[in-house]
Coordinates of C-alpha atoms in Angstrom, one line a residue:
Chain A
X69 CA -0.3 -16.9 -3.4
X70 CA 0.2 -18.1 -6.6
X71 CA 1.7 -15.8 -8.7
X72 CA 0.6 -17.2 -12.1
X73 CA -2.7 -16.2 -11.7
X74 CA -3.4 -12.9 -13.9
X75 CA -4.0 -9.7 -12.8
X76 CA -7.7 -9.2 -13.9
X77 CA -8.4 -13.0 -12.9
X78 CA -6.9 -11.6 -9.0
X79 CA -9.0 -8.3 -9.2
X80 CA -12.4 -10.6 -9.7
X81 CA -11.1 -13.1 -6.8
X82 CA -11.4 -10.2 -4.7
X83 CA -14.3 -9.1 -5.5
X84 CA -16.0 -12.8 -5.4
X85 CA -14.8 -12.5 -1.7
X86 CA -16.3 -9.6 -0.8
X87 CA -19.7 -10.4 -2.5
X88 CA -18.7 -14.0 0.2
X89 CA -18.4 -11.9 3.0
X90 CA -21.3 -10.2 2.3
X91 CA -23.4 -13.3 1.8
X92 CA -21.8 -14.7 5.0
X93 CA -23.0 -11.5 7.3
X94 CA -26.6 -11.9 5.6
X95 CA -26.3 -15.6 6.7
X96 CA -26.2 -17.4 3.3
X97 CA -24.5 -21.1 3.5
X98 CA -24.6 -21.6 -0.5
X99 CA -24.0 -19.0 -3.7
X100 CA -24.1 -20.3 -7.3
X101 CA -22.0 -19.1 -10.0
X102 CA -24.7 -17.3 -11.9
X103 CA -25.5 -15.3 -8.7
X104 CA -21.8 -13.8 -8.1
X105 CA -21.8 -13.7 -12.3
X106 CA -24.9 -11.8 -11.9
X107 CA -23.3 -9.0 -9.2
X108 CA -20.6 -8.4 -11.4
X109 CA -22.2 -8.4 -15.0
X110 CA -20.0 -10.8 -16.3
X111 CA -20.4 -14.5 -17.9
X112 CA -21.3 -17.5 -15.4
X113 CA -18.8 -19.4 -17.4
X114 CA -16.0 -16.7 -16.4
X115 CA -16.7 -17.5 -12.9
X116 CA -16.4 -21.1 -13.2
X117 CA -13.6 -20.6 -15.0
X118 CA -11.8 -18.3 -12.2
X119 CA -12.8 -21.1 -9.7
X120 CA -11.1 -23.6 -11.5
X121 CA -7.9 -21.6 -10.3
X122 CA -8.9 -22.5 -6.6
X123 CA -7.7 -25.3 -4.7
X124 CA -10.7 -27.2 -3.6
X125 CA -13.8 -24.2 -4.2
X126 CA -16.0 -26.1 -2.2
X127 CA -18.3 -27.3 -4.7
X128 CA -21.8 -28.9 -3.6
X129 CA -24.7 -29.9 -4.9
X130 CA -26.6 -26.7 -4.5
X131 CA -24.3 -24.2 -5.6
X132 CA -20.8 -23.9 -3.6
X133 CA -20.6 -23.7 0.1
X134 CA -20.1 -19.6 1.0
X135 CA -17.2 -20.5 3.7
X136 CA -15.9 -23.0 1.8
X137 CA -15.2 -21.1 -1.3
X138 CA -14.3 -17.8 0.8
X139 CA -11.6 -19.7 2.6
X140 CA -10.4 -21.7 -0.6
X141 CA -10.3 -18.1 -2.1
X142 CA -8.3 -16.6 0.9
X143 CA -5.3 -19.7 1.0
X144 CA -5.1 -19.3 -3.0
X145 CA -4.0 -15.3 -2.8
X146 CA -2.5 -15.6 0.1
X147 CA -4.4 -13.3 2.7
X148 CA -3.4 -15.9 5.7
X149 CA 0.5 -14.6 5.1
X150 CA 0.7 -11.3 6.5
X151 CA 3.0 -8.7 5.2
X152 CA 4.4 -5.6 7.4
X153 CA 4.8 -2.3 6.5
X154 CA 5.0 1.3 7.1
X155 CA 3.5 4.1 5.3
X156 CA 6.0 7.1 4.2
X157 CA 4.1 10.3 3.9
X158 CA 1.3 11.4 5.9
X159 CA -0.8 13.5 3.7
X160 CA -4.6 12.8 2.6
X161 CA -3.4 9.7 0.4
X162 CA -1.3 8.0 3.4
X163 CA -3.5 9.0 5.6
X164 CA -6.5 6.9 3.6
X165 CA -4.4 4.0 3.2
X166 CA -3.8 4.4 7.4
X167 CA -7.3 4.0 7.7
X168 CA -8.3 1.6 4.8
X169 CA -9.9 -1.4 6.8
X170 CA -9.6 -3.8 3.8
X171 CA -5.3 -4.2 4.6
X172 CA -5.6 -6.7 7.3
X173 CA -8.2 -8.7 5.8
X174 CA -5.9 -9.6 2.9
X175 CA -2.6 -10.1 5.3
X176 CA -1.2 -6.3 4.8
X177 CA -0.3 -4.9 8.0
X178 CA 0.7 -1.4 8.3
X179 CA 2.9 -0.6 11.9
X180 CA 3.5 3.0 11.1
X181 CA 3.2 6.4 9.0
X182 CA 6.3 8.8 8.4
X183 CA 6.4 12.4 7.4
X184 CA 8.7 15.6 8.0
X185 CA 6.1 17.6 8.9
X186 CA 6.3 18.5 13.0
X187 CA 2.7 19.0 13.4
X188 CA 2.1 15.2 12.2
X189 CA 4.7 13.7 14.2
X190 CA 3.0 11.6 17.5
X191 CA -0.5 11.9 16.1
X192 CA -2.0 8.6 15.8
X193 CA -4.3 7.8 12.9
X194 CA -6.0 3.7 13.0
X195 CA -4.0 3.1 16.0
X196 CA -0.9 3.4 14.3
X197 CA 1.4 6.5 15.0
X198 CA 3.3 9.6 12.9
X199 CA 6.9 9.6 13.4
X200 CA 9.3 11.8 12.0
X201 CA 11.0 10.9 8.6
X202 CA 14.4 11.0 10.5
X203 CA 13.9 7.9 12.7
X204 CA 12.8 5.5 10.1
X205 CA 16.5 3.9 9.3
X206 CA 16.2 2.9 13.1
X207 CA 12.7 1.7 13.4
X208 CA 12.8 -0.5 10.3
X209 CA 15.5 -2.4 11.3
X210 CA 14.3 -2.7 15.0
X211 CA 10.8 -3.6 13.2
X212 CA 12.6 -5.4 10.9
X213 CA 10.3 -4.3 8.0
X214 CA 11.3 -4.1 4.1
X215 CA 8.5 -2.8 2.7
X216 CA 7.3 1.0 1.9
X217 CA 4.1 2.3 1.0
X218 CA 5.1 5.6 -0.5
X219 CA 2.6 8.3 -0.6
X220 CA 4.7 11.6 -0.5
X221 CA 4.2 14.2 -3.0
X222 CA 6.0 14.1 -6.5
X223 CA 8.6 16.7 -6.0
X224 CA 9.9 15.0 -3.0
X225 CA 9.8 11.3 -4.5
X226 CA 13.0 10.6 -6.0
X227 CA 14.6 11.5 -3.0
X228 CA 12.6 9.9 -0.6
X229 CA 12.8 7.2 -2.6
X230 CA 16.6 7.2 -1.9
X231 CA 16.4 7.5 1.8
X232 CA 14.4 4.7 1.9
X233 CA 16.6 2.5 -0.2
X234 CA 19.9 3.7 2.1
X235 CA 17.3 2.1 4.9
X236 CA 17.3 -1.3 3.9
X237 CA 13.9 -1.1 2.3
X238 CA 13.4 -3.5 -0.4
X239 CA 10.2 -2.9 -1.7
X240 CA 8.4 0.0 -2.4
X241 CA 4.7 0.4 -3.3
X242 CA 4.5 3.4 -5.6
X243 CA 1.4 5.6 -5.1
X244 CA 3.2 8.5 -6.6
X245 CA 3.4 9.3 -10.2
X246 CA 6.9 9.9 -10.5
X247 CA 8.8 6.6 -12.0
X248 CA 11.2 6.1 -9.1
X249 CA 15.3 5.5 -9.8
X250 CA 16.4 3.0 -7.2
X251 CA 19.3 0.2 -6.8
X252 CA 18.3 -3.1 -8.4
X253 CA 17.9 -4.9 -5.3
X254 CA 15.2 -2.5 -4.4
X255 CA 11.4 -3.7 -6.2
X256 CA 9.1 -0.9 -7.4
X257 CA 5.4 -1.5 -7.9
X258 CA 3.9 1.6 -9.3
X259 CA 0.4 2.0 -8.4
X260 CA -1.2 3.6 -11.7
X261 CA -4.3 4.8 -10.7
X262 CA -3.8 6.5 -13.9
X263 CA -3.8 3.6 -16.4
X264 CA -6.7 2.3 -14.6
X265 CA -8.6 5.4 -15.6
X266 CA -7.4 5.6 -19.0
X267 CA -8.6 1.6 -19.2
X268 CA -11.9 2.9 -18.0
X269 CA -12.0 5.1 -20.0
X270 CA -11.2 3.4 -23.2
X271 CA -13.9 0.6 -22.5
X272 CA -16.6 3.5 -21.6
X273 CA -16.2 6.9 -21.6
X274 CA -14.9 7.2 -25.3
X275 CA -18.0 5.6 -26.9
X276 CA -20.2 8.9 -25.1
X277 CA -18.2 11.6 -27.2
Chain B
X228 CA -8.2 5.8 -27.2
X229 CA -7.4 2.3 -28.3
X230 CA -9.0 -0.1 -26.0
X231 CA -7.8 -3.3 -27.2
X232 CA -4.6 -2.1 -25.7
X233 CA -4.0 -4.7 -22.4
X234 CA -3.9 -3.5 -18.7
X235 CA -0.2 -3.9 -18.7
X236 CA 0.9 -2.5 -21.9
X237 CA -1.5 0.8 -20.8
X238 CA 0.3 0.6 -17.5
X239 CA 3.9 1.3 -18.9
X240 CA 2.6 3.6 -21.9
X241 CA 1.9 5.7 -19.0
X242 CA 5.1 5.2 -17.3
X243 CA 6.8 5.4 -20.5
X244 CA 5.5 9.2 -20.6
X245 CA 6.1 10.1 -17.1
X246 CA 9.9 9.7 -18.0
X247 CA 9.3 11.3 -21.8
X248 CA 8.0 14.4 -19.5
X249 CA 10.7 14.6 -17.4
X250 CA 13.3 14.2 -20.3
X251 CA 11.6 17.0 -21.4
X252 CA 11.8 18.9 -18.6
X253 CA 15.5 18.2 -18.6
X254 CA 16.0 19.9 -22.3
X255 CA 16.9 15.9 -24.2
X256 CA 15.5 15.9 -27.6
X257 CA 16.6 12.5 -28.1
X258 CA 15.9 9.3 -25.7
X259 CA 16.8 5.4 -26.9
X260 CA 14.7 2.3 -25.8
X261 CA 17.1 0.9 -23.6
X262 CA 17.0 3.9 -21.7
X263 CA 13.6 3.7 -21.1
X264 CA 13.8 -0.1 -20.6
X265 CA 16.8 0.5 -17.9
X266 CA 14.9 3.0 -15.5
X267 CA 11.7 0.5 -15.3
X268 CA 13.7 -2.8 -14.7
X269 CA 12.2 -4.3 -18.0
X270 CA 13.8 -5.6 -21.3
X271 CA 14.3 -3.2 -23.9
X272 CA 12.4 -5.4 -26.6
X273 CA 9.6 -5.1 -24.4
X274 CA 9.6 -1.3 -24.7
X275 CA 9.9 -1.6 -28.9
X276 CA 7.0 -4.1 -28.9
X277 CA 5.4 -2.1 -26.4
X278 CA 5.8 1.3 -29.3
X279 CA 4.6 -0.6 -31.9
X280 CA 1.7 0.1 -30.7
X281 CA 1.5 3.9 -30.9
X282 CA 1.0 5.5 -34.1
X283 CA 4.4 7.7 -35.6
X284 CA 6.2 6.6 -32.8
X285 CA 8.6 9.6 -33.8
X286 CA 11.8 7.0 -34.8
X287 CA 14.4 8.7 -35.5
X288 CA 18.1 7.9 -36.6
X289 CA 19.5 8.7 -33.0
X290 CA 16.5 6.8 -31.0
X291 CA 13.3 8.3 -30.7
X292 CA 12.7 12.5 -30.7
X293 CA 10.9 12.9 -26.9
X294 CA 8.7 15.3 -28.1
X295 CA 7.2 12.7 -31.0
X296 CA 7.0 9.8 -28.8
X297 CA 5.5 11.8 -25.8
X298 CA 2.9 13.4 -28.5
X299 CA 2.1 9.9 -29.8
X300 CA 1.4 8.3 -26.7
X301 CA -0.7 10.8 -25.7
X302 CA -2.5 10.3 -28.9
X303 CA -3.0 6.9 -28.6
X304 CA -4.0 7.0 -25.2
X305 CA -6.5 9.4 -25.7
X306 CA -5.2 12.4 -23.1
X307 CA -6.7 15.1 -25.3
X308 CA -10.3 13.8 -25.2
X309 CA -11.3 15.3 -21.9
X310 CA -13.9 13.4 -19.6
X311 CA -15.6 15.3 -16.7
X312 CA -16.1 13.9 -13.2
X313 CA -17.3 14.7 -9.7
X314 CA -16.0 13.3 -6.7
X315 CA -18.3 11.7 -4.1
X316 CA -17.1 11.6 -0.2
X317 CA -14.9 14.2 0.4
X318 CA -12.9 12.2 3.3
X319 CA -9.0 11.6 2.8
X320 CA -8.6 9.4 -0.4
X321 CA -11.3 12.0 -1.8
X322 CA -9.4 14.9 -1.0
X323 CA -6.3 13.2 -2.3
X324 CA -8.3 12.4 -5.5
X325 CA -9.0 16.1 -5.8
X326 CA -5.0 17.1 -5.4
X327 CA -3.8 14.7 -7.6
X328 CA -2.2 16.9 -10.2
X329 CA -1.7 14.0 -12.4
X330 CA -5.8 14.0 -14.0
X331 CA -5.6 16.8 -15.7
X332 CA -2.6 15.7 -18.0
X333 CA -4.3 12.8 -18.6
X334 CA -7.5 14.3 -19.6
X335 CA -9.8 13.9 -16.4
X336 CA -11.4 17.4 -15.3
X337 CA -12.9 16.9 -11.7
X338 CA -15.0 19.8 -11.6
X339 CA -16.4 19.6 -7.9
X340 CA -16.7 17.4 -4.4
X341 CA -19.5 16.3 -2.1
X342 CA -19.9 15.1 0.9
X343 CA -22.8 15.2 3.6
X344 CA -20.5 16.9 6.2
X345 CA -21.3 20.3 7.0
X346 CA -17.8 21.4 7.6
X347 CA -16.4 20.3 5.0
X348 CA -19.0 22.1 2.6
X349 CA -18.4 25.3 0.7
X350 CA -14.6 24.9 1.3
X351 CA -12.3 24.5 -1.7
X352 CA -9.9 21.8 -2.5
X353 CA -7.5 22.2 -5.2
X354 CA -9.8 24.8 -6.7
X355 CA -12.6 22.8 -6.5
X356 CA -15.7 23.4 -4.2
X357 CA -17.2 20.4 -2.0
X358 CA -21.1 20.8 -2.2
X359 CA -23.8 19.0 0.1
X360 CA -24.7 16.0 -1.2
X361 CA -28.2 16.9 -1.4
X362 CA -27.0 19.5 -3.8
X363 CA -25.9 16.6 -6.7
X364 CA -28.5 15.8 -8.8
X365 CA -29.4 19.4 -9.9
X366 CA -25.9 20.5 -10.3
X367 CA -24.9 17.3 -12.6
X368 CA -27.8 18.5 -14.5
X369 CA -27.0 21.9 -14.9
X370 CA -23.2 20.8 -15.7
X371 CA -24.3 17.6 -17.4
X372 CA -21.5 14.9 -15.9
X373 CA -22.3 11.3 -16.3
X374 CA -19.0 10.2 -13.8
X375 CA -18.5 10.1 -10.1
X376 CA -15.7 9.2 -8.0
X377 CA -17.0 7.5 -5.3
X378 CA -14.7 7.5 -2.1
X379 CA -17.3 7.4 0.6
X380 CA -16.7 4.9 3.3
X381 CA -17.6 1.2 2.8
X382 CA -21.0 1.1 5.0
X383 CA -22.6 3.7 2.8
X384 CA -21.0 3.2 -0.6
X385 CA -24.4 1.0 -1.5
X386 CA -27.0 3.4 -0.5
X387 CA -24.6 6.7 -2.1
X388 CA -24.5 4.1 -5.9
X389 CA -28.0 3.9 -5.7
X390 CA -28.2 7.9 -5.1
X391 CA -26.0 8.2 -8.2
X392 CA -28.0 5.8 -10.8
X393 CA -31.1 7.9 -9.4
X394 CA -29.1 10.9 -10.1
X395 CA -28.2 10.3 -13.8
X396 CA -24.7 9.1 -13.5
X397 CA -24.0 6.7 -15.3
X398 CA -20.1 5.9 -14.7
X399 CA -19.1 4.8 -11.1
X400 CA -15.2 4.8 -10.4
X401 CA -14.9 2.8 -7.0
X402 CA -12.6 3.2 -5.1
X403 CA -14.4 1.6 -2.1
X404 CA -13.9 -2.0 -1.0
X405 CA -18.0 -3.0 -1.8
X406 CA -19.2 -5.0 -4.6
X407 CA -22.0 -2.2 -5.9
X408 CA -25.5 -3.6 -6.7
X409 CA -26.0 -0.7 -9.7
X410 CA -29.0 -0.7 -12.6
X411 CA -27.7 -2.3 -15.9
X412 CA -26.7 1.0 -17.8
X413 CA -24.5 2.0 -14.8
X414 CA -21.1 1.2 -15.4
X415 CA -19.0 0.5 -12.2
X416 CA -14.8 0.4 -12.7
X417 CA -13.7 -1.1 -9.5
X418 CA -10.0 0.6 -8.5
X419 CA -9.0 -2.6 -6.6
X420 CA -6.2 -1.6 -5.0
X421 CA -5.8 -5.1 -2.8
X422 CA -5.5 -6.8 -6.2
X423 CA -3.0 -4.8 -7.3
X424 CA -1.3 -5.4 -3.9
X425 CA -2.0 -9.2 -3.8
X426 CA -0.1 -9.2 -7.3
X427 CA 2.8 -7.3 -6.1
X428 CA 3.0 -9.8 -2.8
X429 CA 2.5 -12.7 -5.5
X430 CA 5.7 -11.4 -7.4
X431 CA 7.6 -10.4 -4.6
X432 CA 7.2 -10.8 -0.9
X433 CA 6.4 -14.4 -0.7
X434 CA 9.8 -15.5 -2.2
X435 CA 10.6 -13.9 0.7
X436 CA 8.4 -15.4 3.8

């Protein structure tokens, strides 16, 4: 993936390839910039522009060809390099993120959920199984696996957080709200579901009060 | 709020008053911007340029008093103007949704779930009742909310946004994977929570394939 693209640029790439799959299933061969522009509300010209991003989008006369631009789309981000990982923290959130069937599609693949709760530990959820906290140091390194999606709850965070960083994991997807303290050779993304809302809201909700 | 504040800046305002709060908590009266800068990785200029943005950004002599810059963020940002949502699919990310303690602080009341499950309806999450779906349109009515949550899975995410816009809501938060065909005065914010993973594999994990 190419790591200069922008953030909001990314989030409409993935959402061009969903509307591609979508147009695939219902048999399509060719979609036009206005027609994506038009599922999305936003400018033709902003699609074009995002397009120009992609290594060979598959123009054609007619439009652009619906594999053509979904597999251009997929080698630009990335999706064909998978990524491992294991989910710490069983609960609703982890669980959801278990069962999200998006992951593999765009190269994420989680091997495994941890938690500390006993009545978790051996279930299986997606075909992936619930160990116990205590024998992740030995499966990561046997998985070989560097990256944690943490989804405990906020009063345990910091020190999970901690474990996992005495375990060799070096990144560390942060679905919690608590703003982790970890060594430097350890990479935090924070998922801010919250700063997403408050975007939201700012473009939106405000102008209704 | 101010919405011509970017993504990113929003993103560590956020952050920013996650570690104000636990400051806070921990009795400081005083913090410096290198001490916020050091416990997110970033510079320290970022996190001045980043304040210039908030208004009485509570300078003082010693740094910044907590309690000023915590207040001023949440000014900015807008946490005191409440907005009022339900959420739609009471499965696992819904029923995280509906635990997350962060909302309120920020301003987001969810006042009630649905779902078309039987067994899950009439039991409480987090203080909040999950309803039949059928049950939707009159009680938005009677409650007048204009925002749903939807966390429904992906192969009826379509039909349930067409339920909404038919139901008077008119702000869709997706947190599902499908591009949402929606009438033109439905706003839809998609959570895209691959893009924000894509980004973080961008900056991260391929330096490391």
């Amino acid at each position: 993936m190419k790591t200069e693209i922008p953030e909001k640029v990314l989030g409409r790439l993935t959402l061009y390839h969903s509307i591609l799959t979508e147009y695939l299933d219902n048999g399509a061969e060719t979609i036009s910039s206005p027609q994506i522009a038009a599922r999305l509300n936003i400018d033709d010209s902003q699609v074009r522009k995002d397009f120009k991003l992609l290594n060979n989008a598959g123009r054609c006369r007619v439009g652009y060809s619906v594999t053509g631009l979904k597999d251009s789309i997929e080698e630009t981000l990335g999706f064909k390099k998978t990524k491992e990982a294991v989910i710490v923290g069983a609960g609703h959130l982890g669980l959801a993120l278990a069962k999200y069937s998006g992951f593999n599609d765009y190269g994420l693949n989680i091997l495994a959920l941890f938690d500390n709760d006993p009545q978790k530990v051996d279930m299986t959820v997606n075909n992936k199984q619930i160990f116990h906290i205590s024998r992740l140091p030995n499966l990561l390194q046997r998985l070989g696996i560097e990256m944690a999606i943490l989804t405990v709850p906020p009063f345990c965070a910091q020190k999970t957080a901690e474990f996992l960083a005495q375990s060799e994991i070096k990144y560390i997807w942060n679905f919690t709200p608590v703003v982790l303290k970890v060594p430097a050779d350890v990479k935090v993304w924070n998922e801010n579901i919250i700063a997403s809302f408050l975007q939201f809201a700012g473009q939106h909700l405000q102008k209704d009060d």
